[in-house]
């Protein structure tokens, strides 16, 4: 078996070649992968399926992996914060679409309860709860992003008719400008490194 890994800001990759099985596997995704845990496990799973072996990862173990074999050091509890504070402004002042040239759009919508807002960013959905700081919110992930614990703080800034939203839990902490109030500001082009991974998987049969 021949293996090579690669990493750059926000991305992780791994390619492996199994000459005797005549298979090559390549995996790349966004996010972090300490000690090659996800890349190596995914390669092993693909190899098992392709070669007719029974994978050790299944519908039961995938939710607890690397347990029961190894103790997981991934956080299992979301940050604890009060959820009964009221917003310092009316909801309408926060609601809207916020744009960043490198990171895309964040949508803030009304929540059924007056002291909460809803945030939508791609597959990430959060209920926003006001923090102890003015115009700052904690994000409680829901839906498909329920287990994403890294995205939990967002800060609004009001400057005359310009409203910005800072994603403090993104690695580069980008600011998003409320749509309809965009200026000719220069935005640095950064690569995102979010912890909820988007997996791009290619299994290539080799002819070596």
mmCIF file of N, CA and C in Angstrom, residues 1 49 51 55 60 91 127 139:
data_model
loop_
_atom_site.group_PDB
_atom_site.id
_atom_site.type_symbol
_atom_site.label_atom_id
_atom_site.label_comp_id
_atom_site.label_asym_id
_atom_site.label_seq_id
_atom_site.Cartn_x
_atom_site.Cartn_y
_atom_site.Cartn_z
ATOM 1 N N UNK A 1 0.843 -1.192 0.000
ATOM 2 C CA UNK A 1 0.000 0.000 0.000
ATOM 3 C C UNK A 1 0.879 1.242 0.000
ATOM 4 N N UNK A 49 -15.243 -2.336 1.314
ATOM 5 C CA UNK A 49 -16.409 -2.516 0.448
ATOM 6 C C UNK A 49 -15.985 -3.015 -0.929
ATOM 7 N N UNK A 51 -13.277 -4.620 -1.842
ATOM 8 C CA UNK A 51 -12.643 -5.941 -1.864
ATOM 9 C C UNK A 51 -13.511 -7.042 -1.262
ATOM 10 N N UNK A 55 -16.998 -4.155 6.474
ATOM 11 C CA UNK A 55 -16.410 -2.963 7.108
ATOM 12 C C UNK A 55 -16.666 -2.950 8.611
ATOM 13 N N UNK A 60 -24.210 1.380 13.230
ATOM 14 C CA UNK A 60 -24.124 1.495 14.687
ATOM 15 C C UNK A 60 -22.857 2.215 15.129
ATOM 16 N N UNK A 91 -36.277 42.892 16.043
ATOM 17 C CA UNK A 91 -35.833 41.839 15.126
ATOM 18 C C UNK A 91 -35.626 42.347 13.707
ATOM 19 N N UNK A 127 -30.300 28.614 15.624
ATOM 20 C CA UNK A 127 -31.173 29.525 16.355
ATOM 21 C C UNK A 127 -30.252 30.464 17.116
ATOM 22 N N UNK A 139 -25.067 30.924 18.562
ATOM 23 C CA UNK A 139 -25.793 30.102 17.604
ATOM 24 C C UNK A 139 -25.937 28.669 18.080
#
